[in-house]
PDB file of C-alpha atoms in Angstrom:
ATOM      1  CA  ALA A   1      18.118   7.076   0.597  1.00 75.00           C
ATOM      2  CA  GLN A   2      15.171   7.270   2.133  1.00 81.00           C
ATOM      3  CA  SER A   3      13.649   4.872   4.590  1.00 89.00           C
ATOM      4  CA  VAL A   4      10.305   4.617   7.169  1.00 94.00           C
ATOM      5  CA  THR A   5      10.866   2.795  10.466  1.00 95.00           C
ATOM      6  CA  GLN A   6       7.896   1.533  12.085  1.00 96.00           C
ATOM      7  CA  PRO A   7       9.132   0.667  15.931  1.00 96.00           C
ATOM      8  CA  ASP A   8       6.267  -0.956  17.457  1.00 95.00           C
ATOM      9  CA  ILE A   9       5.440  -4.777  15.529  1.00 94.00           C
ATOM     10  CA  HIS A  10       2.495  -5.664  17.124  1.00 96.00           C
ATOM     11  CA  ILE A  11       0.529  -3.460  19.657  1.00 97.00           C
ATOM     12  CA  THR A  12      -3.012  -4.680  22.008  1.00 97.00           C
ATOM     13  CA  VAL A  13      -4.928  -1.727  22.957  1.00 97.00           C
ATOM     14  CA  SER A  14      -8.591  -2.400  25.001  1.00 97.00           C
ATOM     15  CA  GLU A  15     -11.163  -1.062  23.356  1.00 97.00           C
ATOM     16  CA  GLY A  16     -12.253   2.737  24.343  1.00 97.00           C
ATOM     17  CA  ALA A  17      -8.332   3.131  24.738  1.00 98.00           C
ATOM     18  CA  SER A  18      -6.613   5.941  23.153  1.00 97.00           C
ATOM     19  CA  LEU A  19      -4.100   4.831  20.319  1.00 97.00           C
ATOM     20  CA  GLU A  20      -0.688   5.805  19.399  1.00 98.00           C
ATOM     21  CA  LEU A  21       1.699   4.378  16.322  1.00 98.00           C
ATOM     22  CA  ARG A  22       4.888   4.975  15.566  1.00 98.00           C
ATOM     23  CA  CYS A  23       6.149   6.122  12.644  1.00 98.00           C
ATOM     24  CA  ASN A  24       9.775   7.625  11.397  1.00 97.00           C
ATOM     25  CA  TYR A  25      11.282   8.702   8.246  1.00 95.00           C
ATOM     26  CA  SER A  26      14.798   9.240   7.087  1.00 92.00           C
ATOM     27  CA  TYR A  27      14.990  11.574   3.796  1.00 90.00           C
ATOM     28  CA  GLY A  28      16.746  14.436   2.958  1.00 84.00           C
ATOM     29  CA  ALA A  29      13.932  17.002   2.814  1.00 84.00           C
ATOM     30  CA  THR A  30      10.549  16.646   3.809  1.00 83.00           C
ATOM     31  CA  PRO A  31       8.649  14.032   2.149  1.00 89.00           C
ATOM     32  CA  TYR A  32       5.080  13.113   1.780  1.00 92.00           C
ATOM     33  CA  LEU A  33       3.724  11.058   4.335  1.00 95.00           C
ATOM     34  CA  PHE A  34       0.332   8.949   4.428  1.00 94.00           C
ATOM     35  CA  TRP A  35      -1.084   6.403   6.783  1.00 96.00           C
ATOM     36  CA  TYR A  36      -2.995   3.205   4.886  1.00 94.00           C
ATOM     37  CA  VAL A  37      -4.680   0.429   7.024  1.00 95.00           C
ATOM     38  CA  GLN A  38      -5.216  -2.976   5.882  1.00 92.00           C
ATOM     39  CA  SER A  39      -8.451  -4.921   6.763  1.00 88.00           C
ATOM     40  CA  PRO A  40      -7.071  -9.217   6.742  1.00 81.00           C
ATOM     41  CA  GLY A  41      -6.890 -10.275   3.339  1.00 76.00           C
ATOM     42  CA  GLN A  42      -8.152  -6.862   1.919  1.00 79.00           C
ATOM     43  CA  GLY A  43      -6.048  -3.885   0.061  1.00 81.00           C
ATOM     44  CA  LEU A  44      -5.134  -0.811   1.618  1.00 87.00           C
ATOM     45  CA  GLN A  45      -7.371   2.160   2.412  1.00 90.00           C
ATOM     46  CA  LEU A  46      -5.841   5.937   2.808  1.00 90.00           C
ATOM     47  CA  LEU A  47      -6.218   7.234   6.460  1.00 95.00           C
ATOM     48  CA  LEU A  48      -4.784  10.844   5.900  1.00 94.00           C
ATOM     49  CA  LYS A  49      -1.958  12.389   4.549  1.00 93.00           C
ATOM     50  CA  TYR A  50       0.334  15.576   4.685  1.00 95.00           C
ATOM     51  CA  PHE A  51       2.018  16.856   2.127  1.00 92.00           C
ATOM     52  CA  SER A  52       2.619  21.017   3.489  1.00 90.00           C
ATOM     53  CA  GLY A  53       0.913  23.802   5.838  1.00 91.00           C
ATOM     54  CA  ASP A  54      -1.186  22.242   9.322  1.00 92.00           C
ATOM     55  CA  THR A  55       1.247  19.526  11.085  1.00 94.00           C
ATOM     56  CA  LEU A  56      -1.654  18.207  12.696  1.00 97.00           C
ATOM     57  CA  VAL A  57      -4.078  16.254   9.582  1.00 97.00           C
ATOM     58  CA  GLN A  58      -7.017  14.559  10.315  1.00 96.00           C
ATOM     59  CA  GLY A  59      -8.040  11.652   8.560  1.00 95.00           C
ATOM     60  CA  ILE A  60     -10.945   9.152   7.877  1.00 92.00           C
ATOM     61  CA  LYS A  61     -12.728   6.639  11.063  1.00 93.00           C
ATOM     62  CA  GLY A  62     -11.490   9.708  13.479  1.00 96.00           C
ATOM     63  CA  PHE A  63      -7.937   9.094  12.968  1.00 97.00           C
ATOM     64  CA  GLU A  64      -4.912  11.819  13.381  1.00 98.00           C
ATOM     65  CA  ALA A  65      -1.276  12.211  12.644  1.00 98.00           C
ATOM     66  CA  GLU A  66       1.328  14.942  13.992  1.00 97.00           C
ATOM     67  CA  PHE A  67       3.883  15.740  11.524  1.00 96.00           C
ATOM     68  CA  LYS A  68       7.038  16.271  13.951  1.00 96.00           C
ATOM     69  CA  ARG A  69      10.149  17.645  11.536  1.00 93.00           C
ATOM     70  CA  SER A  70      12.647  17.939  14.473  1.00 93.00           C
ATOM     71  CA  GLN A  71      11.871  13.736  14.811  1.00 95.00           C
ATOM     72  CA  SER A  72      11.363  13.287  11.496  1.00 95.00           C
ATOM     73  CA  SER A  73       8.256  11.896  12.864  1.00 96.00           C
ATOM     74  CA  PHE A  74       4.656  11.052  11.819  1.00 97.00           C
ATOM     75  CA  ASN A  75       2.332   9.233  14.634  1.00 98.00           C
ATOM     76  CA  LEU A  76      -0.948   8.404  14.105  1.00 98.00           C
ATOM     77  CA  ARG A  77      -3.524   8.760  16.751  1.00 98.00           C
ATOM     78  CA  LYS A  78      -6.761   7.790  17.422  1.00 98.00           C
ATOM     79  CA  PRO A  79      -8.474   9.058  20.959  1.00 97.00           C
ATOM     80  CA  SER A  80     -10.925   6.162  21.290  1.00 97.00           C
ATOM     81  CA  VAL A  81     -10.192   2.755  19.903  1.00 98.00           C
ATOM     82  CA  HIS A  82     -13.306   0.623  18.302  1.00 96.00           C
ATOM     83  CA  TRP A  83     -13.199  -2.937  17.610  1.00 95.00           C
ATOM     84  CA  SER A  84     -13.242  -2.722  14.098  1.00 94.00           C
ATOM     85  CA  ASP A  85     -10.024  -0.978  14.106  1.00 96.00           C
ATOM     86  CA  ALA A  86      -7.850  -4.038  14.853  1.00 96.00           C
ATOM     87  CA  ALA A  87      -5.906  -3.918  11.390  1.00 96.00           C
ATOM     88  CA  GLU A  88      -2.962  -3.618   9.543  1.00 95.00           C
ATOM     89  CA  TYR A  89      -1.435  -0.100   9.817  1.00 97.00           C
ATOM     90  CA  PHE A  90       1.430   1.498   7.254  1.00 95.00           C
ATOM     91  CA  CYS A  91       3.075   3.879   7.004  1.00 96.00           C
ATOM     92  CA  ALA A  92       4.366   5.459   3.893  1.00 93.00           C
ATOM     93  CA  VAL A  93       6.529   8.087   2.706  1.00 91.00           C
ATOM     94  CA  TYR A  94       6.987   9.677  -0.726  1.00 87.00           C
ATOM     95  CA  GLY A  95       9.794  11.227  -1.494  1.00 83.00           C
ATOM     96  CA  GLN A  96      11.839   9.944  -4.846  1.00 78.00           C
ATOM     97  CA  ASN A  97      10.147   7.293  -4.078  1.00 78.00           C
ATOM     98  CA  PHE A  98       6.973   5.380  -2.610  1.00 82.00           C
ATOM     99  CA  VAL A  99       8.313   3.719   0.381  1.00 88.00           C
ATOM    100  CA  PHE A 100       6.500   1.399   2.922  1.00 91.00           C
ATOM    101  CA  GLY A 101       7.225   0.754   6.535  1.00 93.00           C
ATOM    102  CA  PRO A 102       7.145  -2.950   7.872  1.00 93.00           C
ATOM    103  CA  GLY A 103       3.517  -2.004   9.844  1.00 94.00           C
ATOM    104  CA  THR A 104       2.339  -2.348  12.783  1.00 96.00           C
ATOM    105  CA  ARG A 105      -0.648  -4.911  13.391  1.00 96.00           C
ATOM    106  CA  LEU A 106      -3.200  -3.464  16.038  1.00 97.00           C
ATOM    107  CA  SER A 107      -5.341  -5.709  18.067  1.00 97.00           C
ATOM    108  CA  VAL A 108      -8.511  -4.713  20.016  1.00 97.00           C
ATOM    109  CA  LEU A 109      -9.412  -5.994  23.413  1.00 96.00           C
ATOM    110  CA  PRO A 110     -12.974  -5.849  23.818  1.00 91.00           C
TER     111      PRO A 110
ATOM    112  CA  GLY B   1     -14.065   8.932  -5.602  1.00 66.00           C
ATOM    113  CA  ALA B   2     -10.685   6.958  -6.135  1.00 83.00           C
ATOM    114  CA  VAL B   3     -11.639   3.745  -6.523  1.00 89.00           C
ATOM    115  CA  VAL B   4      -9.787   0.649  -8.180  1.00 93.00           C
ATOM    116  CA  SER B   5     -10.920  -2.534  -8.344  1.00 94.00           C
ATOM    117  CA  GLN B   6      -9.049  -5.686  -8.878  1.00 96.00           C
ATOM    118  CA  HIS B   7      -9.550  -8.909 -10.963  1.00 96.00           C
ATOM    119  CA  PRO B   8      -9.917 -11.846 -10.204  1.00 96.00           C
ATOM    120  CA  SER B   9      -9.779 -11.220  -6.465  1.00 94.00           C
ATOM    121  CA  ARG B  10      -8.752 -15.197  -5.836  1.00 96.00           C
ATOM    122  CA  VAL B  11      -6.819 -17.361  -8.603  1.00 97.00           C
ATOM    123  CA  ILE B  12      -5.758 -20.998  -8.298  1.00 96.00           C
ATOM    124  CA  CYS B  13      -3.635 -22.122 -11.006  1.00 95.00           C
ATOM    125  CA  LYS B  14      -1.412 -25.276 -12.275  1.00 96.00           C
ATOM    126  CA  SER B  15       2.398 -24.653 -12.572  1.00 96.00           C
ATOM    127  CA  GLY B  16       3.421 -23.830 -15.745  1.00 96.00           C
ATOM    128  CA  THR B  17       0.773 -21.994 -16.515  1.00 96.00           C
ATOM    129  CA  SER B  18       0.549 -18.031 -16.789  1.00 97.00           C
ATOM    130  CA  VAL B  19      -2.393 -15.897 -14.982  1.00 97.00           C
ATOM    131  CA  LYS B  20      -3.624 -12.366 -16.007  1.00 97.00           C
ATOM    132  CA  ILE B  21      -4.073  -9.906 -12.793  1.00 97.00           C
ATOM    133  CA  GLU B  22      -6.630  -6.806 -13.999  1.00 97.00           C
ATOM    134  CA  CYS B  23      -6.278  -3.795 -12.461  1.00 96.00           C
ATOM    135  CA  ARG B  24      -9.046  -0.889 -13.029  1.00 95.00           C
ATOM    136  CA  SER B  25      -9.286   2.621 -11.604  1.00 92.00           C
ATOM    137  CA  LEU B  26     -12.849   2.899 -11.681  1.00 92.00           C
ATOM    138  CA  ASP B  27     -13.211   6.643 -11.210  1.00 88.00           C
ATOM    139  CA  PHE B  28     -10.220   8.146 -12.300  1.00 89.00           C
ATOM    140  CA  GLN B  29      -7.761   8.787 -14.838  1.00 90.00           C
ATOM    141  CA  ALA B  30      -4.590   6.305 -13.743  1.00 90.00           C
ATOM    142  CA  THR B  31      -1.573   7.837 -15.221  1.00 90.00           C
ATOM    143  CA  THR B  32       0.497   5.547 -12.777  1.00 91.00           C
ATOM    144  CA  MET B  33       0.204   2.302 -11.823  1.00 94.00           C
ATOM    145  CA  PHE B  34       1.616   0.109  -9.977  1.00 93.00           C
ATOM    146  CA  TRP B  35       2.061  -3.268  -9.018  1.00 96.00           C
ATOM    147  CA  TYR B  36       3.039  -5.060  -5.368  1.00 94.00           C
ATOM    148  CA  ARG B  37       3.667  -8.203  -3.909  1.00 94.00           C
ATOM    149  CA  GLN B  38       2.868  -8.740   0.036  1.00 90.00           C
ATOM    150  CA  PHE B  39       4.115 -11.832   1.778  1.00 84.00           C
ATOM    151  CA  PRO B  40       2.248 -13.184   4.830  1.00 80.00           C
ATOM    152  CA  LYS B  41       3.056 -10.883   7.926  1.00 76.00           C
ATOM    153  CA  GLN B  42       5.007  -8.486   5.691  1.00 80.00           C
ATOM    154  CA  SER B  43       5.143  -4.821   4.211  1.00 84.00           C
ATOM    155  CA  LEU B  44       4.347  -4.519   0.283  1.00 86.00           C
ATOM    156  CA  MET B  45       6.951  -5.206  -2.498  1.00 88.00           C
ATOM    157  CA  LEU B  46       6.796  -2.825  -5.089  1.00 89.00           C
ATOM    158  CA  MET B  47       7.583  -4.731  -8.510  1.00 93.00           C
ATOM    159  CA  ALA B  48       7.151  -2.197 -11.077  1.00 94.00           C
ATOM    160  CA  THR B  49       5.803   1.384 -12.143  1.00 92.00           C
ATOM    161  CA  SER B  50       3.848   2.319 -15.540  1.00 92.00           C
ATOM    162  CA  ASN B  51       2.692   5.069 -16.941  1.00 88.00           C
ATOM    163  CA  GLU B  52       0.217   5.014 -19.050  1.00 85.00           C
ATOM    164  CA  GLY B  53       1.534   3.913 -22.936  1.00 82.00           C
ATOM    165  CA  SER B  54       5.282   3.245 -21.667  1.00 85.00           C
ATOM    166  CA  LYS B  55       7.109   0.111 -20.900  1.00 88.00           C
ATOM    167  CA  ALA B  56       7.044  -0.839 -17.222  1.00 92.00           C
ATOM    168  CA  THR B  57       9.947   0.515 -14.703  1.00 92.00           C
ATOM    169  CA  TYR B  58      10.360  -2.946 -13.031  1.00 93.00           C
ATOM    170  CA  GLU B  59      12.363  -2.594  -9.260  1.00 89.00           C
ATOM    171  CA  GLN B  60      15.837  -4.408  -8.686  1.00 88.00           C
ATOM    172  CA  GLY B  61      15.179  -8.053  -8.671  1.00 89.00           C
ATOM    173  CA  VAL B  62      11.979  -8.453 -10.039  1.00 93.00           C
ATOM    174  CA  GLU B  63      11.887 -10.633 -13.306  1.00 93.00           C
ATOM    175  CA  LYS B  64      10.291  -9.008 -16.120  1.00 92.00           C
ATOM    176  CA  ASP B  65       9.850 -11.459 -18.345  1.00 94.00           C
ATOM    177  CA  LYS B  66       7.906 -13.360 -16.039  1.00 96.00           C
ATOM    178  CA  PHE B  67       5.863 -10.439 -14.330  1.00 97.00           C
ATOM    179  CA  LEU B  68       4.844  -8.897 -17.494  1.00 96.00           C
ATOM    180  CA  ILE B  69       3.250  -5.619 -17.280  1.00 94.00           C
ATOM    181  CA  ASN B  70       0.659  -3.807 -19.549  1.00 91.00           C
ATOM    182  CA  HIS B  71      -0.888  -0.191 -19.091  1.00 90.00           C
ATOM    183  CA  ALA B  72      -2.471   0.361 -22.008  1.00 83.00           C
ATOM    184  CA  SER B  73      -5.200   2.481 -21.146  1.00 90.00           C
ATOM    185  CA  LEU B  74      -5.769   5.244 -18.589  1.00 91.00           C
ATOM    186  CA  THR B  75      -7.917   2.887 -17.074  1.00 92.00           C
ATOM    187  CA  LEU B  76      -6.276  -0.550 -17.095  1.00 94.00           C
ATOM    188  CA  SER B  77      -2.920  -2.364 -16.117  1.00 94.00           C
ATOM    189  CA  THR B  78      -2.783  -5.687 -16.210  1.00 95.00           C
ATOM    190  CA  LEU B  79       0.079  -8.419 -14.680  1.00 97.00           C
ATOM    191  CA  THR B  80       0.508 -11.460 -16.506  1.00 97.00           C
ATOM    192  CA  VAL B  81       2.578 -14.046 -14.493  1.00 97.00           C
ATOM    193  CA  THR B  82       4.120 -16.281 -16.939  1.00 96.00           C
ATOM    194  CA  SER B  83       4.869 -20.230 -16.268  1.00 96.00           C
ATOM    195  CA  ALA B  84       3.860 -19.363 -12.533  1.00 96.00           C
ATOM    196  CA  HIS B  85       5.474 -21.743 -10.183  1.00 96.00           C
ATOM    197  CA  PRO B  86       4.677 -22.254  -6.699  1.00 95.00           C
ATOM    198  CA  GLU B  87       6.802 -19.880  -5.525  1.00 94.00           C
ATOM    199  CA  ASP B  88       4.995 -17.190  -6.886  1.00 95.00           C
ATOM    200  CA  SER B  89       2.229 -17.946  -4.838  1.00 95.00           C
ATOM    201  CA  SER B  90       1.732 -14.721  -3.015  1.00 94.00           C
ATOM    202  CA  PHE B  91      -0.916 -11.412  -2.333  1.00 94.00           C
ATOM    203  CA  TYR B  92      -0.455  -9.046  -5.696  1.00 96.00           C
ATOM    204  CA  ILE B  93      -2.198  -5.707  -4.864  1.00 94.00           C
ATOM    205  CA  CYS B  94      -2.185  -2.465  -7.500  1.00 95.00           C
ATOM    206  CA  SER B  95      -2.177   1.060  -6.966  1.00 94.00           C
ATOM    207  CA  ALA B  96      -2.818   4.118  -9.469  1.00 93.00           C
ATOM    208  CA  SER B  97      -2.618   8.051  -9.099  1.00 90.00           C
ATOM    209  CA  GLY B  98      -4.005  10.067 -11.840  1.00 85.00           C
ATOM    210  CA  THR B  99      -5.569  13.425 -12.618  1.00 73.00           C
ATOM    211  CA  LEU B 100      -7.457  12.992  -9.375  1.00 66.00           C
ATOM    212  CA  ASP B 101      -4.548  13.328  -7.098  1.00 73.00           C
ATOM    213  CA  THR B 102      -1.235  12.741  -8.637  1.00 74.00           C
ATOM    214  CA  ASP B 103       1.051  12.543  -5.679  1.00 76.00           C
ATOM    215  CA  THR B 104      -1.446   9.964  -3.458  1.00 84.00           C
ATOM    216  CA  GLN B 105      -1.714   5.998  -4.581  1.00 86.00           C
ATOM    217  CA  TYR B 106      -5.192   4.291  -4.104  1.00 90.00           C
ATOM    218  CA  PHE B 107      -4.864   0.984  -3.569  1.00 91.00           C
ATOM    219  CA  GLY B 108      -6.720  -2.044  -5.381  1.00 93.00           C
ATOM    220  CA  PRO B 109      -8.475  -4.649  -2.891  1.00 92.00           C
ATOM    221  CA  GLY B 110      -5.953  -7.307  -4.213  1.00 93.00           C
ATOM    222  CA  THR B 111      -5.719 -10.631  -5.862  1.00 95.00           C
ATOM    223  CA  ARG B 112      -4.451 -13.554  -4.027  1.00 94.00           C
ATOM    224  CA  LEU B 113      -2.861 -16.434  -6.031  1.00 96.00           C
ATOM    225  CA  THR B 114      -2.179 -19.876  -5.134  1.00 96.00           C
ATOM    226  CA  VAL B 115      -0.013 -21.844  -7.662  1.00 96.00           C
ATOM    227  CA  LEU B 116      -0.647 -25.490  -7.335  1.00 95.00           C
TER     228      LEU B 116
END
């Protein structure tokens, strides 16, 4: 069975600081990988996705993620966080099914 | 591209009544639509998957007679919560995948259901 973990429930960073959100998955093969962002009371917006090819993928809003097969990870990064990035971030994998991680809440300090 | 809308965005109803939530793909044909439920401060729980013109496939533990899903066209799916009770209060989110990008789900803004 496939699963997704996001080890950090809540992360707080200062505006302008760099950010890394962790995502690990369990699946027998290489799944499709996604990062979504959810603002309070809103639906989910796709930030980026990885299907194959270059393991460093660029997304919207200055985000990028790197797929590391050896670590079964797909961590999300941003070099400089903006106050508007405060939201809930979900990692998701699509292998046999579409499975979401538990989410990481990002707070940004002014 | 890849815009999904939901209507209504917020609904309050009395216990025992039925509520219908619409999910529309505005600029692509959605061959598959998904319905999720999200509890406060929690991740999304997949309720069911529907393919256009077919019966929905429900996840284990989801009552199909209570949560009626119809996917009658390539741009519209509906979720009807029948005989709603306070425990059905939740945030319901739909997503769609289809001709635009078959392996990616695009999400609607969600519907907040409150049952009094």
